[in-house]
GROMACS .gro file of C-alpha atoms in nm:
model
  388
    1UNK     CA    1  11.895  13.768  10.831
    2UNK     CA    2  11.832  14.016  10.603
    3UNK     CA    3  11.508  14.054  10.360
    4UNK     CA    4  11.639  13.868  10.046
    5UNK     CA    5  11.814  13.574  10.266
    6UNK     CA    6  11.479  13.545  10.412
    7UNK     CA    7  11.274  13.549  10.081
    8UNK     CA    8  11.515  13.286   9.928
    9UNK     CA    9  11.443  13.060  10.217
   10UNK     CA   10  11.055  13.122  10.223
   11UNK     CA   11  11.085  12.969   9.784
   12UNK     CA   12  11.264  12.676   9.920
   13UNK     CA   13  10.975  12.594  10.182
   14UNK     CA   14  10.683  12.716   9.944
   15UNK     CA   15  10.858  12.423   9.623
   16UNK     CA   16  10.924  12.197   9.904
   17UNK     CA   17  10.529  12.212  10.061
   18UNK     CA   18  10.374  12.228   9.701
   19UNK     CA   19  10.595  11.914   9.652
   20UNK     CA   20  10.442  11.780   9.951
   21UNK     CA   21  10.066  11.869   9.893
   22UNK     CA   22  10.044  11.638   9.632
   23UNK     CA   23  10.274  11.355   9.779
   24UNK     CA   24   9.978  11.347  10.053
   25UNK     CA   25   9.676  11.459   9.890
   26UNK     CA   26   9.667  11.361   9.582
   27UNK     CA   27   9.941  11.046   9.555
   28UNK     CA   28   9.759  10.770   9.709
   29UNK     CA   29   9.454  10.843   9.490
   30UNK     CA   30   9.678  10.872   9.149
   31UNK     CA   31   9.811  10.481   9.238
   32UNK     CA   32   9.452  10.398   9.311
   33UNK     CA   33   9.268  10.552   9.057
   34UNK     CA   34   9.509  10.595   8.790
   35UNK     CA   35   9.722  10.246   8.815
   36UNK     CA   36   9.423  10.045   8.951
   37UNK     CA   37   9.677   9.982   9.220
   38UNK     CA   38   9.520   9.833   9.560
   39UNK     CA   39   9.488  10.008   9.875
   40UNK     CA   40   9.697   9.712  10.036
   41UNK     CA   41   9.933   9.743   9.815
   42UNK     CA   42  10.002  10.133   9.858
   43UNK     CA   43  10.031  10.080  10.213
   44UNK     CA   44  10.314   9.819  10.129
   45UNK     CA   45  10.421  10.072   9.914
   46UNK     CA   46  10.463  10.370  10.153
   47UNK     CA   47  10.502  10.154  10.500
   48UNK     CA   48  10.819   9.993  10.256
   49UNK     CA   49  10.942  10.345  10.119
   50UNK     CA   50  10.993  10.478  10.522
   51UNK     CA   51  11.183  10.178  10.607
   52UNK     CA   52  11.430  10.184  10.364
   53UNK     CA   53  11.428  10.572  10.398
   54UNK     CA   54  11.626  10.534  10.738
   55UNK     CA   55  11.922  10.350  10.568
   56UNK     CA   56  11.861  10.581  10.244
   57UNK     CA   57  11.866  10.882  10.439
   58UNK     CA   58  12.151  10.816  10.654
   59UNK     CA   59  12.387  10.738  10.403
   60UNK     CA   60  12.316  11.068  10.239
   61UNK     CA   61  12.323  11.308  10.569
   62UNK     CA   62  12.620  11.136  10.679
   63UNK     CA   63  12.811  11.247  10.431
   64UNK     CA   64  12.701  11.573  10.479
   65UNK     CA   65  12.986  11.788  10.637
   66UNK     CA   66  12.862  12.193  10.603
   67UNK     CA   67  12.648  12.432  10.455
   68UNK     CA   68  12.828  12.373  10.097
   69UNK     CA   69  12.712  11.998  10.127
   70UNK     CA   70  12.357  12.082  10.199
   71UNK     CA   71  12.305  12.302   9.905
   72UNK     CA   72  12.471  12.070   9.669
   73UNK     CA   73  12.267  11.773   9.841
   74UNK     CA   74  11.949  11.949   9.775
   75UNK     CA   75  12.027  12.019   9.416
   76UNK     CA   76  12.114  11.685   9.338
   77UNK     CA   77  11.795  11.528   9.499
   78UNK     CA   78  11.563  11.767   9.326
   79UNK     CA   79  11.699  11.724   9.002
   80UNK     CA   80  11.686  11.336   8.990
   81UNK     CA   81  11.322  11.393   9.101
   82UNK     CA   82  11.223  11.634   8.835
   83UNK     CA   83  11.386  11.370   8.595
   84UNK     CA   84  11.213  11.091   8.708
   85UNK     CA   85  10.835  11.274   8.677
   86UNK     CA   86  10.985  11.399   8.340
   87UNK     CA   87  10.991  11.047   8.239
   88UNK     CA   88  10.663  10.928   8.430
   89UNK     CA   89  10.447  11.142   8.212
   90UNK     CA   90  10.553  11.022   7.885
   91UNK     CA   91  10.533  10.647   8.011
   92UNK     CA   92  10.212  10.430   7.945
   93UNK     CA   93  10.035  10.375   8.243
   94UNK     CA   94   9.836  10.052   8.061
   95UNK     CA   95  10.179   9.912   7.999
   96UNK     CA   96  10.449  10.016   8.232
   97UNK     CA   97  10.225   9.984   8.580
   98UNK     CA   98  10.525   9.808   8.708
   99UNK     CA   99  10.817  10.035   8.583
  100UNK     CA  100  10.589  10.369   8.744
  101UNK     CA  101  10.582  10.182   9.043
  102UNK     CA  102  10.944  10.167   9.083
  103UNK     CA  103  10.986  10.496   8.967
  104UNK     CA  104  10.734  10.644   9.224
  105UNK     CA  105  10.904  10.443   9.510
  106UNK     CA  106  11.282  10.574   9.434
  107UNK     CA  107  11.108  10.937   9.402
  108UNK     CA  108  10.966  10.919   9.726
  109UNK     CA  109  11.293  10.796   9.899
  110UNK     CA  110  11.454  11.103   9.727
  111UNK     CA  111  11.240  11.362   9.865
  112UNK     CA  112  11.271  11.163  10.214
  113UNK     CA  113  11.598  11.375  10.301
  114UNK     CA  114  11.496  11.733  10.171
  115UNK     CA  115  11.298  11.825  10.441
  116UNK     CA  116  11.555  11.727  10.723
  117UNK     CA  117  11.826  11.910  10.504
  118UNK     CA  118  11.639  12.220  10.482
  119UNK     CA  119  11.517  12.269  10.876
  120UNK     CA  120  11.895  12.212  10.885
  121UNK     CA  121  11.968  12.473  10.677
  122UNK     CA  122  11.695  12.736  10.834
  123UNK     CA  123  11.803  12.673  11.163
  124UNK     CA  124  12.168  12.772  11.070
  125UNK     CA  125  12.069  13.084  10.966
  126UNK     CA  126  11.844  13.166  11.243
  127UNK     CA  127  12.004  13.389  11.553
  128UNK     CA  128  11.635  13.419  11.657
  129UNK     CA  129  11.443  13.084  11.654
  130UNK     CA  130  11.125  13.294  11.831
  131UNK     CA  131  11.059  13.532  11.591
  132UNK     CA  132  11.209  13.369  11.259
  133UNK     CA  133  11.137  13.004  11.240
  134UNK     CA  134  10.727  13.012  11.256
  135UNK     CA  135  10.728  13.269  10.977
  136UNK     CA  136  10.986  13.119  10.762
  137UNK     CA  137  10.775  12.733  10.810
  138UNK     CA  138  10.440  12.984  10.765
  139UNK     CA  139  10.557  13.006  10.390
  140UNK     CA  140  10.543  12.596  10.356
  141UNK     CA  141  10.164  12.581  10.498
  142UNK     CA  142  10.037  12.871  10.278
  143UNK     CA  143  10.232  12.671   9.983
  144UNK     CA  144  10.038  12.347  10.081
  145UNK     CA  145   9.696  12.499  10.134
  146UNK     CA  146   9.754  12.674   9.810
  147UNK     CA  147   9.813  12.312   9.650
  148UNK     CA  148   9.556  12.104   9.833
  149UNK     CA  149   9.311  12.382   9.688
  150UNK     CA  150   9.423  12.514   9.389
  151UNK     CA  151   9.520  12.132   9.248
  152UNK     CA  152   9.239  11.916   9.361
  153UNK     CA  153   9.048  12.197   9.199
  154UNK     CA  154   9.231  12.143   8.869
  155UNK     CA  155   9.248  11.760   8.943
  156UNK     CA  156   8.888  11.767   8.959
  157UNK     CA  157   8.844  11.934   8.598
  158UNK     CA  158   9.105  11.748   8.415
  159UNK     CA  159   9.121  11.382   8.599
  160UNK     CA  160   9.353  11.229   8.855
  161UNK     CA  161   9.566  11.147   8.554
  162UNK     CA  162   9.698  11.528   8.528
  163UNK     CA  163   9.929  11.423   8.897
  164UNK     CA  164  10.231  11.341   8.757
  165UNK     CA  165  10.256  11.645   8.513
  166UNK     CA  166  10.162  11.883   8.801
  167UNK     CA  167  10.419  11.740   9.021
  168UNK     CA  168  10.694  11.764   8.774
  169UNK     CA  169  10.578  12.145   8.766
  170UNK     CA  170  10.662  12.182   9.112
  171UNK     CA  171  10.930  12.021   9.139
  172UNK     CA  172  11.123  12.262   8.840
  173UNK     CA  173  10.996  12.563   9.088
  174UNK     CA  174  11.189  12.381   9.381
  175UNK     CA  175  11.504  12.276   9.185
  176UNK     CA  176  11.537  12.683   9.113
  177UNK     CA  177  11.426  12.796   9.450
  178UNK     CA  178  11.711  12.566   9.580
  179UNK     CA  179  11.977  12.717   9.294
  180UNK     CA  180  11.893  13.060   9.482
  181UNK     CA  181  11.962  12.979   9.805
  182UNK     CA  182  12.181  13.256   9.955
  183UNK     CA  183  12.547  13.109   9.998
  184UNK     CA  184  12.726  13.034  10.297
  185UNK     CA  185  13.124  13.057  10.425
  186UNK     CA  186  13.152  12.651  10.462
  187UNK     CA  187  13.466  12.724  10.641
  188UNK     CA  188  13.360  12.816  10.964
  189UNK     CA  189  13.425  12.566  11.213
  190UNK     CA  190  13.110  12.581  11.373
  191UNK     CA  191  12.966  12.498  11.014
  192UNK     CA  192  13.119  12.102  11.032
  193UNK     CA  193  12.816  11.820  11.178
  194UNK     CA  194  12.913  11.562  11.368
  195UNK     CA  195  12.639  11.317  11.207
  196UNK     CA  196  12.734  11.020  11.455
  197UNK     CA  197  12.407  10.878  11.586
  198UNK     CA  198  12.629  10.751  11.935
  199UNK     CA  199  12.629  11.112  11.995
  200UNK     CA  200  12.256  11.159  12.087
  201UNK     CA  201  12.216  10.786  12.205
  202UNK     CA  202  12.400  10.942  12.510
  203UNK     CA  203  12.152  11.201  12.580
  204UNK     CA  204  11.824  11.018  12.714
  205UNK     CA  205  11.610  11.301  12.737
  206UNK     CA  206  11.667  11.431  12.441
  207UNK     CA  207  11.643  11.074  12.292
  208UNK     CA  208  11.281  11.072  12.476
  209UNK     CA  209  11.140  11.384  12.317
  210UNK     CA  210  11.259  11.287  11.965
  211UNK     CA  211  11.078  10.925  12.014
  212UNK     CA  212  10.737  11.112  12.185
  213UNK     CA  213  10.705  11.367  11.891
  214UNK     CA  214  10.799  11.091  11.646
  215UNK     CA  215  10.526  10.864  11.740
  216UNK     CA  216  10.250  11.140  11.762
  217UNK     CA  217  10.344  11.247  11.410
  218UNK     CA  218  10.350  10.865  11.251
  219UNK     CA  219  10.039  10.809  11.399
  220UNK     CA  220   9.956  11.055  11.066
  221UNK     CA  221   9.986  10.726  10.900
  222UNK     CA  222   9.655  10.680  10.804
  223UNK     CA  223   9.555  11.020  10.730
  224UNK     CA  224   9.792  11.062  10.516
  225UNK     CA  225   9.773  10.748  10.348
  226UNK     CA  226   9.406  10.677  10.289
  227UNK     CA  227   9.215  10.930  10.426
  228UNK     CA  228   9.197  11.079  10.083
  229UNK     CA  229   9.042  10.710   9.920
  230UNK     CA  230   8.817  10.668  10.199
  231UNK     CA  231   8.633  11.031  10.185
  232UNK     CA  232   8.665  10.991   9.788
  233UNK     CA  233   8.551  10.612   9.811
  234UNK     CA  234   8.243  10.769  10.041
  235UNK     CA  235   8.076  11.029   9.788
  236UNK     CA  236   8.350  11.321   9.785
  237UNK     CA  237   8.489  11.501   9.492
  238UNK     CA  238   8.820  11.569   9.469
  239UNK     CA  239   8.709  11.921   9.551
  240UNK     CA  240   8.594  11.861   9.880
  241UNK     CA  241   8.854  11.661  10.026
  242UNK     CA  242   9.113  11.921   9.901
  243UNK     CA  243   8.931  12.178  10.121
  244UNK     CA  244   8.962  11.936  10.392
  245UNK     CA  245   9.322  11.904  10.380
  246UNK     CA  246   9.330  12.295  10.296
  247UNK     CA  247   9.119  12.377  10.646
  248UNK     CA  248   9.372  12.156  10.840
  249UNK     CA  249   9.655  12.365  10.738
  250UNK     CA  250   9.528  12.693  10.795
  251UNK     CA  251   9.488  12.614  11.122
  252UNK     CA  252   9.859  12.537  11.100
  253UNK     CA  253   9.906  12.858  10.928
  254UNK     CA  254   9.701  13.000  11.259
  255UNK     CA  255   9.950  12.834  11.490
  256UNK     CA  256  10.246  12.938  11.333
  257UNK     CA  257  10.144  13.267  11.291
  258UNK     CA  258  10.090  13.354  11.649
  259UNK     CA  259  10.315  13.073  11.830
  260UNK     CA  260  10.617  13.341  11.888
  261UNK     CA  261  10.414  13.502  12.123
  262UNK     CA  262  10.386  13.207  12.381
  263UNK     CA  263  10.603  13.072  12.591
  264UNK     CA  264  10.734  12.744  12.490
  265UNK     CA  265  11.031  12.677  12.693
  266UNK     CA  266  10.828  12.674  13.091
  267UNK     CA  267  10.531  12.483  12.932
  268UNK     CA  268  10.672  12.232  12.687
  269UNK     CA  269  10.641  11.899  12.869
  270UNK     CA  270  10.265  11.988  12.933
  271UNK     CA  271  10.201  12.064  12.561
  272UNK     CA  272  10.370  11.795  12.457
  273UNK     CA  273  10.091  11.601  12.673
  274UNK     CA  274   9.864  11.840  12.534
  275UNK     CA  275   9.929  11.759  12.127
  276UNK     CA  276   9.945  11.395  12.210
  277UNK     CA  277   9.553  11.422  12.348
  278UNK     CA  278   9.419  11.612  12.101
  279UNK     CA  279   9.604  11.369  11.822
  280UNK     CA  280   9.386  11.073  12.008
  281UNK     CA  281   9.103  11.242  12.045
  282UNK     CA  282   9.093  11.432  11.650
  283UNK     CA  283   9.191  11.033  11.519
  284UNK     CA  284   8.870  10.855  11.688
  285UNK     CA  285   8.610  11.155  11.549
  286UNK     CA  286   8.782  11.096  11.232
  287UNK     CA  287   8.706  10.713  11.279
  288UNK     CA  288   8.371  10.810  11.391
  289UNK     CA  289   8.218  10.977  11.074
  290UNK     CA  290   8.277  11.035  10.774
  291UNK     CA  291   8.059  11.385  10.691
  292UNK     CA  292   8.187  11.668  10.534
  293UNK     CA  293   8.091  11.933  10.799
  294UNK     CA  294   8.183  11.750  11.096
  295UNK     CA  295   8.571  11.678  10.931
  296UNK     CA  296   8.603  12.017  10.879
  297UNK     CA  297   8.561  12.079  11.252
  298UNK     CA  298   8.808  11.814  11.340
  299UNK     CA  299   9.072  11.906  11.048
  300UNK     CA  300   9.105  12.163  11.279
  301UNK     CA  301   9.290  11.986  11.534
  302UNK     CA  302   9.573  11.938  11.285
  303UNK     CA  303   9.750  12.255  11.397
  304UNK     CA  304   9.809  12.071  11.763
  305UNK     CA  305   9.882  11.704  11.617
  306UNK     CA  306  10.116  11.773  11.376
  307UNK     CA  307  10.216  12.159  11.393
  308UNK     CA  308  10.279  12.243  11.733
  309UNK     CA  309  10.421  11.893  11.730
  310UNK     CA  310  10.643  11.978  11.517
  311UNK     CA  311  10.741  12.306  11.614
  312UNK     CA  312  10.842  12.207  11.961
  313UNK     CA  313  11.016  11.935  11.799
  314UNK     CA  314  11.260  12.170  11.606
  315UNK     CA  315  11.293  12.438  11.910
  316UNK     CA  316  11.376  12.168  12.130
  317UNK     CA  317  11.647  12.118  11.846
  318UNK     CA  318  11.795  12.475  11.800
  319UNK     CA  319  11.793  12.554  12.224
  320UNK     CA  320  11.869  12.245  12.356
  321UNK     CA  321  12.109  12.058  12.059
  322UNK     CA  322  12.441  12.141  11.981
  323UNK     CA  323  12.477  12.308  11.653
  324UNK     CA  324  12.701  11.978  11.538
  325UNK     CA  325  12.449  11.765  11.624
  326UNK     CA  326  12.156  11.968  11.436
  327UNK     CA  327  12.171  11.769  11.152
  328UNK     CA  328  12.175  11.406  11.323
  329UNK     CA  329  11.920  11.486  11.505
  330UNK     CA  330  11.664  11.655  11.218
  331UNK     CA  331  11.784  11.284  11.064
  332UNK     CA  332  11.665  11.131  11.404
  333UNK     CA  333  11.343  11.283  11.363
  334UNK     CA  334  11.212  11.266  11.047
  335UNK     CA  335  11.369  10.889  11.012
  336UNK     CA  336  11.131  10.802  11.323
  337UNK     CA  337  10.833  10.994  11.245
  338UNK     CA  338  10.795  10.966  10.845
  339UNK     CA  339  10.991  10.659  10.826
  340UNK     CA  340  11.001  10.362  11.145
  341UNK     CA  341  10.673  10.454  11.277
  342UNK     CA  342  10.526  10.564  10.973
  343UNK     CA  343  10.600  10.272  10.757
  344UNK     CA  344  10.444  10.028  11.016
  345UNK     CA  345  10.153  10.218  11.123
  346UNK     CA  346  10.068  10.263  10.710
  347UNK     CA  347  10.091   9.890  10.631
  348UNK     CA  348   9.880   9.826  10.919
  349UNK     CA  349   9.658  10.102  10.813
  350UNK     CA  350   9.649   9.929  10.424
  351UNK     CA  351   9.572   9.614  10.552
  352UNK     CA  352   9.317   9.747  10.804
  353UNK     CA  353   9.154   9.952  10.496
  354UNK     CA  354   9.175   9.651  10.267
  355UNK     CA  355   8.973   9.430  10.486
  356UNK     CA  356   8.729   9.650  10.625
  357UNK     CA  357   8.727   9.933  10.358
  358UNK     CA  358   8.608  10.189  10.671
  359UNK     CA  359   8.831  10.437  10.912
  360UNK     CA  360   8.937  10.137  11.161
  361UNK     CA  361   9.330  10.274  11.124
  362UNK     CA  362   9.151  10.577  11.265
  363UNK     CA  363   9.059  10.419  11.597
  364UNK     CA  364   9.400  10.230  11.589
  365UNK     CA  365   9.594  10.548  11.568
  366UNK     CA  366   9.378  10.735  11.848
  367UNK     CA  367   9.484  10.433  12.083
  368UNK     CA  368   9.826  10.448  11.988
  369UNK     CA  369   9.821  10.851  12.096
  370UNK     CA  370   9.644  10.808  12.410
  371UNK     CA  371   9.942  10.516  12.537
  372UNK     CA  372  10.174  10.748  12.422
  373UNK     CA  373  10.072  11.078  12.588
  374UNK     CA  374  10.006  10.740  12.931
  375UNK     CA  375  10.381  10.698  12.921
  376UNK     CA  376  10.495  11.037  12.892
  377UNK     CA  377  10.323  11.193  13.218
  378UNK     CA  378  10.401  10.889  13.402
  379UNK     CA  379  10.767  10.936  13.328
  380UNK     CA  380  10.780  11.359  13.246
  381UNK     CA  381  10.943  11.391  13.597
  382UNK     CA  382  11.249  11.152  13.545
  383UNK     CA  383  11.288  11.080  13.154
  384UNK     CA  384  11.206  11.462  13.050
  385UNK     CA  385  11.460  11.717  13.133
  386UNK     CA  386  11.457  12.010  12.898
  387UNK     CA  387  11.773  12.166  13.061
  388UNK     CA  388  12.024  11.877  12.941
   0.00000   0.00000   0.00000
């Protein structure tokens, strides 16, 4: 791939991540703070968005056939999203709490499919997952440390109410990073998915890798969801808990960095094992305390729960899927992780909040990991072949 491929492909990450830094940051505060909207009722919210994501979702990739129909899929969602913050800003929130509402869960299950789309996309113009991939992704966690940072900063002097106006910002700067995306020949006959889900329902170990990874990333249910309320809800500015969420990804930015120097393919089953412990472990100190210092030491962690999750994920993908099946599977993936397991692990996680108002979704997730990573090495032997 040659430099200006490569630099078009780094904008579509960076929009995407600055998309996604507020989606996770700063979201679940805006309906809380903002809309006087209850923390049970986000979780409803968000649990309710990934479930009807997998039928969303599916009926878009499907349809998908080549590189032509993932550009012009991307453009599409991103407009529609710019439009609908375009028209959330100029709405009163006093009056039209419902109508926001609506318009905030339709936006979510738009941006849903751009992130399976576009590791689609990368890894079809990758010859060399090793030394591309981790740099390329490198560009999205530098994007959302940049916005974790830089916009709880500017939250902080100008209100939670400044969200919606930022996001539609970042989501012009993603609709014109997509509009630049270098152009492929759609011709090609290796360019045509095959986005039948019967096609990986045949493969059991790759089915068993997707469904391991997916679990230890939903169990980011509660972080994502209300970590941000609790540590605000507990004496932290805006400030602060944007420096926590910026720590945890440049730890990811450390990992990403470095990982095409290790050897993924004769260790994989054991770091899979690996990420799945730490996840427990980083989930029950997070339950554990809620001081400033100490979260900073475990944000840390987030580089093995969700990044090196997540990279394995996708190189399992590129070395060990067919290129046809690339795009089913990214589907598989994210549907499982942000969207099945997610969406029941954040209800739980509102309802646990709502009741308690502490970190108990914390301890839930933690025991969730630690069953999961149980399973796993009592089955690596006969459910986990990376050659098939």
């Amino acid at each position: 791939m040659n430099i200006t491929k490569k630099r078009k492909i780094i904008s579509l990450y960076s929009g995407i991540f600055l998309v996604l830094s507020l989606l996770t940051a700063f979201l679940p505060v805006w309906l809380n703070k903002a809309l006087s909207i209850d923390t049970l009722v986000i979780g409803l919210l968000l649990g309710f968005t990934g479930l009807v994501k997998i039928i969303s979702n599916f009926f878009i990739i499907k349809n998908i056939k080549n590189h032509t129909y993932l550009n012009m899929s991307l453009k599409v969602l991103a407009i529609i999203m710019s439009f609908i913050y375009g028209v959330i800003i100029v709405l009163d929130y006093n009056i039209l709490t419902n109508l926001i509402f609506i318009l905030i869960f339709f936006s979510l299950l738009l941006f849903s499919p751009i992130i399976p789309i576009s590791e689609t996309l990368c890894l079809e113009k990758s010859s060399n997952f090793k030394g591309f991939y981790g740099k390329v992704r490198l560009a999205g966690s530098i994007a959302f440390l940049f916005g974790v940072l830089f916009f709880g900063k500017i939250i902080d002097i100008f209100s939670i109410t400044i969200f919606p106006l930022i996001c539609f910002l970042c989501l012009i700067f993603l609709t014109l990073s997509i509009f630049f995306l270098p152009k492929d020949n759609s011709n090609q006959p290796n360019n045509i998915y095959d986005n039948q889900l019967k096609q990986l329902l045949k493969r059991r170990s790759i089915l068993f890798i997707i469904f391991y990874c997916s679990i230890i990333q939903g169990c980011h249910a509660m972080y994502y969801g209300f970590s941000s309320i609790m540590w605000y809800d507990n004496g932290l500015n805006y400030f602060q808990i944007g420096l926590l969420w910026g720590w945890s990804v440049l730890a990811e930015i450390f990992l990403f960095f470095y990982i095409g120097k290790f050897n993924i393919k004769k260790n994989m089953v054991n770091l899979l094992l690996f990420c799945g412990l730490i996840s427990s472990i980083r989930w029950l100190f997070m339950f554990m305390t809620v001081n400033f210092y100490i979260l900073l030491i475990i944000q840390t962690f987030h580089f093995i729960s969700f990044a090196l999750t997540h990279y394995i994920m996708i190189y399992y993908i590129f070395h060990h899927i067919p290129k046809k099946l690339r795009l089913i599977s990214n589907y598989l993936y994210s549907v499982l992780s942000t969207g099945l397991f997610m969406t029941v692990l954040s209800i739980l996680s509102g309802v646990l909040y709502s009741f308690t108002n502490s970190g108990m979704g914390f301890l839930f997730m933690s025991l969730i990991c630690f069953l999961t990573v149980f399973i796993l090495f009592r089955n690596k032997k006969s459910s986990v072949n990376v050659r098939n």
